[in-house]
Short mmCIF file of C-alpha atoms and ligand atoms in Angstrom, two decimals:
data_model
loop_
_atom_site.label_atom_id
_atom_site.label_comp_id
_atom_site.label_asym_id
_atom_site.label_seq_id
_atom_site.Cartn_x
_atom_site.Cartn_y
_atom_site.Cartn_z
CA UNK A 1269 34.83 14.37 -38.38
CA UNK A 1270 31.94 13.91 -41.10
CA UNK A 1271 28.46 14.47 -39.66
CA UNK A 1272 26.50 11.34 -40.17
CA UNK A 1273 24.53 8.78 -38.23
CA UNK A 1274 26.34 5.30 -38.24
CA UNK A 1275 25.03 2.45 -36.18
CA UNK A 1276 27.62 1.31 -33.76
CA UNK A 1277 25.88 -1.89 -33.59
CA UNK A 1278 26.91 -2.76 -36.94
CA UNK A 1279 29.31 0.08 -38.11
CA UNK A 1280 26.70 0.93 -40.88
CA UNK A 1281 26.57 4.52 -42.23
CA UNK A 1282 23.09 5.64 -42.12
CA UNK A 1283 22.26 9.05 -43.06
CA UNK A 1284 25.43 12.02 -43.98
CA UNK A 1285 24.91 15.64 -43.38
CA UNK A 1286 26.27 18.53 -45.07
CA UNK A 1287 27.60 20.69 -42.62
CA UNK A 1288 26.16 24.25 -42.35
CA UNK A 1289 28.03 27.03 -45.06
CA UNK A 1290 29.04 30.42 -43.43
CA UNK A 1291 25.78 31.79 -45.08
CA UNK A 1292 23.58 29.16 -42.84
CA UNK A 1293 25.80 29.78 -39.87
CA UNK A 1294 25.36 33.79 -39.92
CA UNK A 1295 21.49 33.33 -40.15
CA UNK A 1296 21.38 31.24 -37.40
CA UNK A 1297 23.35 33.77 -35.15
CA UNK A 1298 21.43 36.78 -36.56
CA UNK A 1299 18.31 34.37 -35.35
CA UNK A 1300 19.47 34.13 -31.92
CA UNK A 1301 20.23 37.65 -31.64
CA UNK A 1302 16.92 39.16 -32.48
CA UNK A 1303 15.45 36.11 -30.60
CA UNK A 1304 17.39 37.33 -27.06
CA UNK A 1305 16.02 40.65 -27.80
CA UNK A 1306 12.39 39.26 -27.08
CA UNK A 1307 12.87 36.45 -24.99
CA UNK A 1308 14.52 38.39 -22.52
CA UNK A 1309 11.50 40.63 -21.89
CA UNK A 1310 9.65 37.28 -21.19
CA UNK A 1311 8.34 36.17 -17.62
CA UNK A 1312 9.53 32.99 -15.59
CA UNK A 1313 6.13 31.71 -15.74
CA UNK A 1314 6.42 31.74 -19.52
CA UNK A 1315 9.69 30.41 -19.68
CA UNK A 1316 8.02 27.67 -17.37
CA UNK A 1317 5.63 26.76 -19.25
CA UNK A 1318 7.74 26.09 -22.65
CA UNK A 1319 9.55 24.06 -20.40
CA UNK A 1320 6.78 21.99 -19.25
CA UNK A 1321 5.44 21.56 -22.60
CA UNK A 1322 8.81 20.26 -24.22
CA UNK A 1323 9.14 17.92 -21.09
CA UNK A 1324 5.27 16.42 -21.83
CA UNK A 1325 6.25 16.03 -25.77
CA UNK A 1326 9.49 14.41 -24.22
CA UNK A 1327 7.55 12.02 -22.44
CA UNK A 1328 5.12 11.59 -24.87
CA UNK A 1329 7.83 10.13 -27.47
CA UNK A 1330 10.23 8.87 -25.57
CA UNK A 1331 10.14 5.61 -27.20
CA UNK A 1332 10.89 7.00 -30.47
CA UNK A 1333 13.42 9.57 -29.39
CA UNK A 1334 15.36 6.80 -27.30
CA UNK A 1335 15.28 4.58 -30.60
CA UNK A 1336 17.38 7.47 -32.27
CA UNK A 1337 19.78 7.68 -29.41
CA UNK A 1338 20.59 4.04 -29.22
CA UNK A 1339 20.86 3.90 -33.05
CA UNK A 1340 23.33 6.87 -33.32
CA UNK A 1341 25.28 5.80 -30.08
CA UNK A 1342 24.75 2.32 -29.07
CA UNK A 1343 23.60 2.51 -25.44
CA UNK A 1344 20.92 -0.41 -24.40
CA UNK A 1345 17.92 0.80 -24.79
CA UNK A 1346 16.40 1.33 -21.64
CA UNK A 1347 19.24 3.60 -20.68
CA UNK A 1348 18.08 5.61 -23.48
CA UNK A 1349 14.48 5.86 -22.16
CA UNK A 1350 15.65 6.34 -18.52
CA UNK A 1351 17.84 9.24 -20.31
CA UNK A 1352 14.69 10.44 -21.62
CA UNK A 1353 12.70 10.22 -19.05
CA UNK A 1354 15.32 12.17 -16.61
CA UNK A 1355 15.63 14.78 -19.15
CA UNK A 1356 11.69 15.44 -18.74
CA UNK A 1357 12.38 15.29 -15.02
CA UNK A 1358 14.97 18.01 -15.36
CA UNK A 1359 13.08 20.53 -17.55
CA UNK A 1360 10.04 20.21 -15.20
CA UNK A 1361 12.29 20.84 -12.30
CA UNK A 1362 13.66 24.14 -13.27
CA UNK A 1363 10.30 25.29 -14.48
CA UNK A 1364 9.22 24.56 -10.72
CA UNK A 1365 12.53 25.84 -9.18
CA UNK A 1366 14.22 28.42 -11.74
CA UNK A 1367 12.22 31.20 -10.59
CA UNK A 1368 12.86 30.88 -6.83
CA UNK A 1369 16.93 29.81 -7.76
CA UNK A 1370 17.68 33.52 -9.36
CA UNK A 1371 14.84 35.61 -7.51
CA UNK A 1372 16.02 39.09 -6.80
CA UNK A 1373 18.46 38.88 -3.58
CA UNK A 1374 17.97 41.58 -0.50
CA UNK A 1375 21.02 41.46 1.81
CA UNK A 1376 19.94 42.41 5.06
CA UNK A 1377 19.57 46.63 5.88
CA UNK A 1378 21.89 46.56 8.20
CA UNK A 1379 24.86 44.90 5.87
CA UNK A 1380 23.98 47.79 3.14
CA UNK A 1381 23.05 50.84 5.55
CA UNK A 1382 26.58 52.70 5.24
CA UNK A 1383 26.27 52.02 1.31
CA UNK A 1384 24.14 54.98 1.42
CA UNK A 1385 21.36 53.20 -0.55
CA UNK A 1386 17.40 53.45 0.11
CA UNK A 1387 17.48 50.50 -2.06
CA UNK A 1388 20.02 47.86 -2.39
CA UNK A 1389 19.54 44.52 -4.25
CA UNK A 1390 20.90 42.12 -6.72
CA UNK A 1391 19.25 40.67 -9.91
CA UNK A 1392 20.00 37.98 -12.17
CA UNK A 1393 19.77 39.42 -15.64
CA UNK A 1394 20.75 36.82 -18.73
CA UNK A 1395 23.85 36.69 -20.36
CA UNK A 1396 22.65 36.59 -24.02
CA UNK A 1397 23.12 34.07 -26.72
CA UNK A 1398 25.17 31.10 -24.97
CA UNK A 1399 26.65 28.31 -27.25
CA UNK A 1400 26.92 25.11 -26.17
CA UNK A 1401 29.22 22.14 -27.80
CA UNK A 1402 27.83 19.21 -26.28
CA UNK A 1403 29.28 15.26 -26.36
CA UNK A 1404 27.55 12.32 -27.75
CA UNK A 1405 27.61 9.80 -24.86
CA UNK A 1406 24.10 11.43 -22.93
CA UNK A 1407 22.89 13.56 -25.91
CA UNK A 1408 19.77 14.11 -24.25
CA UNK A 1409 20.68 14.85 -20.82
CA UNK A 1410 23.68 16.79 -21.44
CA UNK A 1411 21.60 19.32 -23.86
CA UNK A 1412 18.89 19.78 -21.39
CA UNK A 1413 20.91 19.91 -18.02
CA UNK A 1414 22.22 22.90 -19.88
CA UNK A 1415 19.16 24.21 -21.78
CA UNK A 1416 16.60 24.49 -19.08
CA UNK A 1417 18.56 26.84 -16.99
CA UNK A 1418 19.67 28.94 -19.64
CA UNK A 1419 15.99 29.23 -20.76
CA UNK A 1420 14.53 30.01 -17.36
CA UNK A 1421 17.32 32.64 -16.78
CA UNK A 1422 16.13 34.11 -20.32
CA UNK A 1423 18.96 33.24 -22.58
CA UNK A 1424 18.39 31.87 -26.07
CA UNK A 1425 20.69 28.95 -26.67
CA UNK A 1426 23.07 27.55 -30.15
CA UNK A 1427 23.86 24.07 -30.00
CA UNK A 1428 26.73 22.79 -31.70
CA UNK A 1429 26.29 18.81 -30.82
CA UNK A 1430 28.83 15.93 -31.50
CA UNK A 1431 29.01 15.47 -35.37
CA UNK A 1432 27.85 11.43 -34.69
CA UNK A 1433 24.71 12.75 -32.90
CA UNK A 1434 23.07 14.72 -35.55
CA UNK A 1435 19.55 13.20 -35.55
CA UNK A 1436 19.30 13.44 -31.58
CA UNK A 1437 20.67 17.09 -32.27
CA UNK A 1438 17.74 17.67 -34.75
CA UNK A 1439 15.28 15.85 -32.78
CA UNK A 1440 15.76 18.44 -29.46
CA UNK A 1441 15.59 21.47 -31.46
CA UNK A 1442 12.52 19.97 -33.52
CA UNK A 1443 10.77 19.32 -29.92
CA UNK A 1444 10.95 23.08 -28.56
CA UNK A 1445 10.08 24.30 -31.46
CA UNK A 1446 6.86 22.04 -31.34
CA UNK A 1447 6.53 23.04 -27.68
CA UNK A 1448 6.30 26.68 -28.86
CA UNK A 1449 9.84 28.11 -28.36
CA UNK A 1450 10.11 31.64 -30.41
CA UNK A 1451 12.40 31.35 -33.53
CA UNK A 1452 15.66 31.38 -32.60
CA UNK A 1453 15.19 30.43 -29.25
CA UNK A 1454 17.39 26.96 -29.77
CA UNK A 1455 18.80 25.94 -32.36
CA UNK A 1456 20.85 22.95 -33.26
CA UNK A 1457 23.88 24.00 -35.62
CA UNK A 1458 25.27 21.02 -37.46
CA UNK A 1459 28.94 21.91 -38.02
CA UNK A 1460 32.14 20.55 -37.31
CA UNK A 1461 34.01 22.05 -34.17
CA UNK A 1462 36.29 23.99 -36.66
CA UNK A 1463 33.57 26.44 -36.60
CA UNK A 1464 33.30 26.38 -32.65
CA UNK A 1465 36.28 29.12 -32.67
CA UNK A 1466 34.51 31.42 -35.19
CA UNK A 1467 31.09 31.29 -33.21
CA UNK A 1468 32.81 32.30 -29.52
CA UNK A 1469 34.67 34.70 -31.48
CA UNK A 1470 31.21 36.23 -32.60
CA UNK A 1471 30.03 39.37 -30.55
CA UNK A 1472 26.49 37.98 -31.00
CA UNK A 1473 27.76 35.01 -28.49
CA UNK A 1474 27.96 36.06 -25.05
CA UNK A 1475 29.31 32.74 -22.94
CA UNK A 1476 30.14 29.27 -24.16
CA UNK A 1477 29.94 25.88 -22.51
CA UNK A 1478 31.51 22.95 -23.15
CA UNK A 1479 30.80 18.85 -22.33
CA UNK A 1480 33.80 16.85 -23.47
CA UNK A 1481 37.34 15.84 -23.59
CA UNK A 1482 40.30 17.78 -21.71
CA UNK A 1483 41.66 18.47 -25.63
CA UNK A 1484 38.35 20.29 -26.37
CA UNK A 1485 38.28 21.82 -23.60
CA UNK A 1486 41.62 23.83 -23.79
CA UNK A 1487 40.71 24.69 -27.01
CA UNK A 1488 37.27 25.97 -26.20
CA UNK A 1489 38.62 27.46 -22.77
CA UNK A 1490 41.34 29.44 -24.68
CA UNK A 1491 39.21 30.81 -27.31
CA UNK A 1492 36.86 32.37 -24.73
CA UNK A 1493 39.66 33.59 -22.98
CA UNK A 1494 40.93 35.40 -25.94
CA UNK A 1495 37.35 36.65 -26.58
CA UNK A 1496 37.06 37.46 -22.89
CA UNK A 1497 33.80 35.13 -22.40
CA UNK A 1498 32.22 33.24 -19.71
CA UNK A 1499 32.63 29.67 -20.03
CA UNK A 1500 32.02 26.80 -18.32
CA UNK A 1501 33.62 23.31 -18.64
CA UNK A 1502 32.69 19.68 -18.01
CA UNK A 1503 35.21 17.65 -19.04
CA UNK A 1504 36.68 13.86 -18.52
CA UNK A 1505 37.03 12.39 -15.26
CA UNK A 1506 38.93 9.15 -13.83
CA UNK A 1507 37.04 8.07 -10.69
CA UNK A 1508 38.43 6.09 -8.04
CA UNK A 1509 36.13 4.02 -6.06
CA UNK A 1510 37.55 3.21 -2.59
CA UNK A 1511 36.40 0.18 -0.47
CA UNK A 1512 37.59 -0.36 2.91
CA UNK A 1513 36.97 -3.19 5.45
CA UNK A 1514 33.55 -1.83 7.12
CA UNK A 1515 31.93 -1.71 3.59
CA UNK A 1516 28.80 -3.83 2.79
CA UNK A 1517 31.01 -5.98 0.12
CA UNK A 1518 28.23 -7.73 -1.78
CA UNK A 1519 26.27 -4.30 -2.70
CA UNK A 1520 30.06 -2.36 -3.06
CA UNK A 1521 30.43 -5.31 -5.57
CA UNK A 1522 27.17 -4.68 -7.58
CA UNK A 1523 27.74 -1.32 -7.25
CA UNK A 1524 30.91 -1.09 -8.85
CA UNK A 1525 29.94 -3.08 -11.78
CA UNK A 1526 26.95 -0.71 -12.37
CA UNK A 1527 28.99 2.50 -12.04
CA UNK A 1528 31.80 0.99 -14.80
CA UNK A 1529 29.58 -0.19 -17.25
CA UNK A 1530 26.74 2.36 -17.19
CA UNK A 1531 26.41 3.47 -20.52
CA UNK A 1532 28.76 1.16 -22.10
CA UNK A 1533 31.60 2.17 -19.58
CA UNK A 1534 31.62 5.80 -21.63
CA UNK A 1535 30.37 8.16 -18.63
CA UNK A 1536 32.57 10.85 -17.61
CA UNK A 1537 31.54 9.94 -13.85
CA UNK A 1538 31.76 6.49 -14.09
CA UNK A 1539 33.70 4.60 -11.92
CA UNK A 1540 37.19 3.64 -13.61
CA UNK A 1541 40.12 2.96 -10.62
CA UNK A 1542 38.81 0.60 -8.26
CA UNK A 1543 40.86 0.88 -4.87
CA UNK A 1544 40.52 -1.82 -2.30
CA UNK A 1545 41.65 -2.08 0.87
CA UNK A 1546 43.59 -5.31 1.30
CA UNK A 1547 41.50 -7.12 3.92
CA UNK A 1548 38.55 -7.08 1.41
CA UNK A 1549 40.76 -7.40 -1.80
CA UNK A 1550 40.66 -10.93 -2.27
CA UNK A 1551 36.85 -11.09 -2.07
CA UNK A 1552 36.41 -7.86 -3.67
CA UNK A 1553 38.53 -9.26 -6.87
CA UNK A 1554 37.03 -12.43 -7.32
CA UNK A 1555 33.34 -11.18 -7.37
CA UNK A 1556 34.20 -8.02 -8.86
CA UNK A 1557 35.64 -9.70 -11.98
CA UNK A 1558 32.99 -12.67 -11.93
CA UNK A 1559 30.30 -10.41 -12.17
CA UNK A 1560 32.24 -8.33 -15.03
CA UNK A 1561 32.71 -11.49 -17.19
CA UNK A 1562 28.91 -12.68 -16.85
CA UNK A 1563 27.52 -9.69 -18.39
CA UNK A 1564 25.24 -9.90 -21.33
CA UNK A 1565 27.19 -8.25 -24.35
CA UNK A 1566 25.01 -7.58 -27.41
CA UNK A 1567 22.70 -5.80 -29.65
CA UNK A 1568 21.34 -2.76 -27.49
CA UNK A 1569 18.29 -2.93 -28.57
CA UNK A 1570 17.60 -6.13 -27.48
CA UNK A 1571 16.10 -5.94 -23.74
CA UNK A 1572 18.51 -8.51 -22.56
CA UNK A 1573 21.63 -6.53 -23.36
CA UNK A 1574 23.58 -4.73 -20.34
CA UNK A 1575 26.45 -4.11 -22.53
CA UNK A 1576 26.04 -2.52 -26.04
CA UNK A 1577 28.92 -1.25 -28.33
CA UNK A 1578 31.27 1.55 -27.89
CA UNK A 1579 29.84 4.60 -29.93
CA UNK A 1580 32.49 4.90 -32.57
CA UNK A 1581 35.48 2.78 -34.13
CA UNK A 1582 37.85 5.19 -32.84
CA UNK A 1583 36.76 5.04 -29.02
CA UNK A 1584 36.59 1.39 -29.69
CA UNK A 1585 40.32 1.40 -30.89
CA UNK A 1586 41.27 3.86 -28.55
CA UNK A 1587 40.46 1.78 -25.55
CA UNK A 1588 41.76 -1.33 -26.98
CA UNK A 1589 45.05 0.52 -27.36
CA UNK A 1590 45.23 1.74 -23.57
CA UNK A 1591 44.80 -2.06 -22.34
CA UNK A 1592 47.39 -3.44 -24.97
CA UNK A 1593 49.66 -1.21 -23.75
CA UNK A 1594 49.19 -2.13 -20.05
CA UNK A 1595 49.22 -5.66 -20.86
CA UNK A 1596 52.32 -5.22 -22.74
CA UNK A 1597 54.14 -3.55 -19.35
CA UNK A 1598 53.14 -6.38 -17.06
CA UNK A 1599 49.25 -5.63 -16.28
CA UNK A 1600 47.11 -8.67 -16.15
CA UNK A 1601 43.40 -9.21 -17.42
CA UNK A 1602 41.21 -10.92 -15.08
CA UNK A 1603 38.92 -10.93 -17.76
CA UNK A 1604 38.57 -9.34 -21.00
CA UNK A 1605 41.38 -7.91 -22.60
CA UNK A 1606 41.10 -8.27 -26.18
CA UNK A 1607 37.85 -7.91 -28.76
CA UNK A 1608 39.62 -10.60 -30.90
CA UNK A 1609 36.77 -12.86 -30.40
CA UNK A 1610 33.85 -10.27 -30.61
CA UNK A 1611 32.24 -10.11 -34.18
CA UNK A 1612 33.83 -7.74 -36.59
CA UNK A 1613 30.80 -5.97 -37.34
CA UNK A 1614 29.67 -3.22 -34.64
CA UNK A 1615 32.51 -1.77 -32.28
CA UNK A 1616 32.12 -4.20 -29.01
CA UNK A 1617 34.85 -4.41 -26.41
CA UNK A 1618 34.20 -7.02 -23.65
CA UNK A 1619 34.59 -5.83 -20.05
CA UNK A 1620 37.93 -5.92 -18.94
CA UNK A 1621 39.36 -5.82 -15.24
CA UNK A 1622 42.89 -5.07 -15.25
CA UNK A 1623 45.54 -5.88 -11.94
CA UNK A 1624 48.97 -5.35 -11.80
CA UNK A 1625 49.13 -2.16 -12.79
CA UNK A 1626 51.47 0.60 -12.50
CA UNK A 1627 52.16 4.14 -12.87
CA UNK A 1628 53.99 3.95 -16.26
CA UNK A 1629 51.17 2.31 -18.11
CA UNK A 1630 49.02 4.77 -19.66
CA UNK A 1631 46.06 3.14 -18.09
CA UNK A 1632 47.12 4.30 -14.74
CA UNK A 1633 46.94 8.05 -16.07
CA UNK A 1634 44.48 8.16 -18.37
CA UNK A 1635 40.86 7.93 -18.77
CA UNK A 1636 39.26 4.52 -19.95
CA UNK A 1637 36.04 5.30 -21.88
CA UNK A 1638 34.82 1.95 -21.92
CA UNK A 1639 34.28 -0.96 -19.89
CA UNK A 1640 37.93 -1.20 -18.57
CA UNK A 1641 38.32 -1.02 -14.83
CA UNK A 1642 41.80 -0.84 -13.15
CA UNK A 1643 41.85 -2.61 -9.72
CA UNK A 1644 44.24 -1.70 -7.15
CA UNK A 1645 45.07 -3.48 -3.75
CA UNK A 1646 46.13 -0.90 -0.78
CA UNK A 1647 47.51 -1.13 2.88
CA UNK A 1648 45.60 1.73 4.50
CA UNK A 1649 43.30 4.84 3.84
CA UNK A 1650 46.54 6.78 3.37
CA UNK A 1651 47.10 4.83 0.03
CA UNK A 1652 43.74 4.62 -1.36
CA UNK A 1653 43.48 8.47 -0.99
CA UNK A 1654 47.02 8.96 -2.14
CA UNK A 1655 46.41 6.96 -5.01
CA UNK A 1656 42.71 8.41 -5.70
CA UNK A 1657 43.91 11.63 -6.17
CA UNK A 1658 47.28 10.72 -8.11
CA UNK A 1659 45.20 11.87 -11.29
CA UNK A 1660 44.91 14.81 -13.61
CA UNK A 1661 41.08 14.58 -12.98
CA UNK A 1662 38.81 15.74 -10.05
CA UNK A 1663 35.39 14.90 -11.46
CA UNK A 1664 33.53 13.12 -8.58
CA UNK A 1665 34.64 9.88 -6.34
CA UNK A 1666 33.04 7.37 -4.67
CA UNK A 1667 33.90 5.53 -1.31
CA UNK A 1668 32.56 2.31 0.65
CA UNK A 1669 32.98 2.44 4.21
CA UNK A 1670 30.80 2.31 7.47
CA UNK A 1671 33.57 4.49 9.41
CA UNK A 1672 32.69 8.04 10.47
CA UNK A 1673 36.39 9.28 11.13
CA UNK A 1674 37.31 7.34 7.32
CA UNK A 1675 34.37 9.69 5.81
CA UNK A 1676 35.35 12.49 7.08
CA UNK A 1677 39.22 12.61 6.25
CA UNK A 1678 37.97 10.94 2.50
CA UNK A 1679 35.44 14.56 2.64
CA UNK A 1680 38.42 16.23 3.76
CA UNK A 1681 40.99 15.12 1.27
CA UNK A 1682 39.66 13.67 -1.86
CA UNK A 1683 40.34 15.89 -4.63
CA UNK A 1684 36.91 16.15 -6.96
CA UNK A 1685 33.72 17.67 -7.13
CA UNK A 1686 31.53 15.05 -5.51
CA UNK A 1687 32.00 12.44 -2.87
CA UNK A 1688 29.66 10.01 -2.54
CA UNK A 1689 29.62 7.48 -0.02
CA UNK A 1690 28.36 3.84 -0.16
CA UNK A 1691 26.82 4.43 -3.58
CA UNK A 1692 27.53 5.18 -6.58
CA UNK A 1693 28.00 8.90 -8.53
CA UNK A 1694 24.90 10.03 -9.90
CA UNK A 1695 23.63 13.55 -11.43
CA UNK A 1696 20.09 15.22 -10.03
CA UNK A 1697 18.96 18.09 -11.01
CA UNK A 1698 18.85 19.67 -7.48
CA UNK A 1699 22.79 18.98 -6.82
CA UNK A 1700 25.28 20.88 -8.41
CA UNK A 1701 27.70 18.92 -11.09
CA UNK A 1702 31.03 19.48 -11.77
CA UNK A 1703 34.80 18.92 -11.45
CA UNK A 1704 38.00 20.40 -10.37
CA UNK A 1705 41.54 19.93 -11.92
CA UNK A 1706 41.22 19.06 -15.57
CA UNK A 1707 37.78 17.95 -15.01
CA UNK A 1708 36.96 21.34 -15.84
CA UNK A 1709 35.67 24.49 -13.87
CA UNK A 1710 31.90 25.94 -13.55
CA UNK A 1711 28.84 23.71 -12.37
CA UNK A 1712 25.98 22.40 -13.84
CA UNK A 1713 22.48 21.81 -12.47
CA UNK A 1714 20.73 23.19 -9.06
CA UNK A 1715 21.28 26.95 -8.17
CA UNK A 1716 24.66 26.57 -9.40
CA UNK A 1717 23.83 26.17 -13.03
CA UNK A 1718 21.50 28.75 -13.52
CA UNK A 1719 23.62 31.27 -12.03
CA UNK A 1720 26.37 30.31 -14.36
CA UNK A 1721 24.72 31.91 -17.42
CA UNK A 1722 23.43 35.33 -15.57
CA UNK A 1723 24.71 38.62 -15.36
CA UNK A 1724 24.85 39.02 -11.35
CA UNK A 1725 23.95 42.79 -11.24
CA UNK A 1726 23.83 44.88 -8.24
CA UNK A 1727 20.90 47.48 -8.19
CA UNK A 1728 21.77 50.43 -5.77
CA UNK A 1729 19.04 53.09 -5.71
CA UNK A 1730 20.22 56.26 -4.06
CA UNK A 1731 17.72 58.28 -1.42
CA UNK A 1732 15.23 60.58 -3.44
P1 LIG B 2632 35.06 15.45 -27.77
O1 LIG B 2632 35.38 14.78 -28.70
O2 LIG B 2632 35.83 16.17 -26.80
O3 LIG B 2632 33.62 15.90 -28.16
C1 LIG B 2632 32.23 16.70 -27.34
C2 LIG B 2632 32.17 18.13 -27.91
O4 LIG B 2632 33.12 18.84 -28.57
C3 LIG B 2632 31.93 17.59 -29.96
O5 LIG B 2632 30.58 18.47 -29.69
C4 LIG B 2632 33.06 17.50 -30.59
O6 LIG B 2632 32.37 18.09 -31.95
C5 LIG B 2632 33.78 18.90 -30.09
N1 LIG B 2632 34.90 18.97 -30.20
C6 LIG B 2632 35.69 18.34 -30.11
N2 LIG B 2632 37.00 19.05 -30.58
C7 LIG B 2632 37.12 20.21 -30.38
C8 LIG B 2632 37.77 21.52 -30.58
N3 LIG B 2632 38.93 21.18 -30.30
N4 LIG B 2632 37.11 22.28 -30.29
C9 LIG B 2632 35.61 22.55 -30.26
N5 LIG B 2632 34.98 21.74 -30.40
C10 LIG B 2632 35.41 20.29 -29.93
O7 LIG B 2632 34.64 14.76 -26.30
P2 LIG B 2632 34.03 13.19 -26.45
O8 LIG B 2632 35.44 12.03 -26.91
O9 LIG B 2632 33.06 12.79 -27.76
O10 LIG B 2632 33.10 12.78 -25.42
C11 LIG B 2632 34.12 12.33 -24.12
C12 LIG B 2632 34.56 13.24 -23.08
O11 LIG B 2632 33.31 13.82 -22.78
C13 LIG B 2632 35.17 12.25 -22.33
O12 LIG B 2632 36.57 12.56 -21.49
C14 LIG B 2632 34.39 12.04 -21.03
O13 LIG B 2632 34.61 11.89 -19.67
C15 LIG B 2632 33.65 13.69 -21.18
N6 LIG B 2632 32.41 13.95 -20.72
C16 LIG B 2632 32.59 14.94 -19.54
C17 LIG B 2632 31.14 15.32 -18.95
C18 LIG B 2632 30.89 16.38 -17.78
O14 LIG B 2632 29.75 16.46 -17.22
N7 LIG B 2632 32.67 16.46 -17.34
C19 LIG B 2632 30.06 14.61 -19.14
C20 LIG B 2632 29.77 13.65 -20.53
C21 LIG B 2632 31.20 13.31 -21.19
P3 LIG B 2632 32.60 16.83 -32.85
O15 LIG B 2632 31.91 15.84 -32.46
O16 LIG B 2632 32.17 17.31 -34.34
O17 LIG B 2632 34.26 16.31 -32.89
#
């Protein structure tokens, strides 16, 4: 994939970048290894100050950076601004809480008395150079949610960002440079994904984190396994959105629309499969389809736009193929279903609601990365939970019910890294984020995220 800025709203190539050659990659690795030797000796306060200065710059330059994001991947400008603001908040959150999250831990004396130690405790030490392979869909947030805890823990970072967001990648590296990050602490490497295995194998790289597709996860996980290195994988999702009869239906409908079309429908935690109890299905289905139909699709720079283009032509074509396959096998498009009538410049796809979906259709099993919702009618909670779990993925889930017994069952039985009741899945710095099954392993954010890239060190000191 060429490294280039291509505006998804017009299809115009604005800038292309030569990938780094082997010498440049070698230099970056050497700089990172050098930087770690010094940076690991810094204290929490110094690291926190770096994150705070980066947050100040990100806030001050929000408009410019958000425009870069929208130009490269097409999300509505207001959502790009919100992403920048949320990223600054996460930088501050780790600056404020990071030290406490990985402070030395002392087990109760009574528990370790028979170990023979005068003093025994746990120290969270950094691992070293962490490689991050990141996606384009939240090009600021995905980077910050790995970078803030990594730096706070004393690691240094190499970023291989998605090939379609090079300007955003360079802007982030430049921002941290101006915030005072020492040379080599955080570098953006403009390289293709073919270089990733080599980076993982390199002895100077200690660990790798990937956010992206299932296929990329398999490659990175295999390379990390081969090299015996720690890895965290945040992969795809096909989150269910269950609606039971006791739900507040108007709230469920409006949240369902937001949960499906946020980020032009290209979010790993977007609700993708809507599983509705038969007693409320007719009302939910018609209100949902109507609200999806009414969405304003257009130029993502326009403040009134609710749905912009998909980020890449390939992404738009893949989505169109999934929908065509479903329609060819008997699904019904309650709205949308084809982009034939949309402007041919830019990679737009209309909001689409599919019903009559059956297991042999690809859309039943695969992730729909765009504004396409699949609607199912179910008899009862048993069938709802069965359908919710009938996916290779397990990122998050959403349940609308006011029945405590239904909540309890969903919490026990839904196979996902998150269960959100009467709301939509969202990430927050203080709450862990990640999935099970083919959605990956490991966690980001909160204390769990910062500890992923630490050497959890047992310190045992004998009696003198
Ligand atoms: P992708 O193709 O997997 O790309 C993500 C990153 O991985 C890019 O930097 C890409 O580089 C790199 N990459 C691709 N193939 C690779 C390989 N074989 N080896 C090493 N690196 C590789 O993902 P995408 O389609 O752009 O992004 C959408 C996917 O990410 C969806 O499945 C979505 O659900 C998932 N996602 C998950 C989360 C989460 O937190 N769980 C968050 C956001 C997105 P190039 O750009 O150079 O190909």
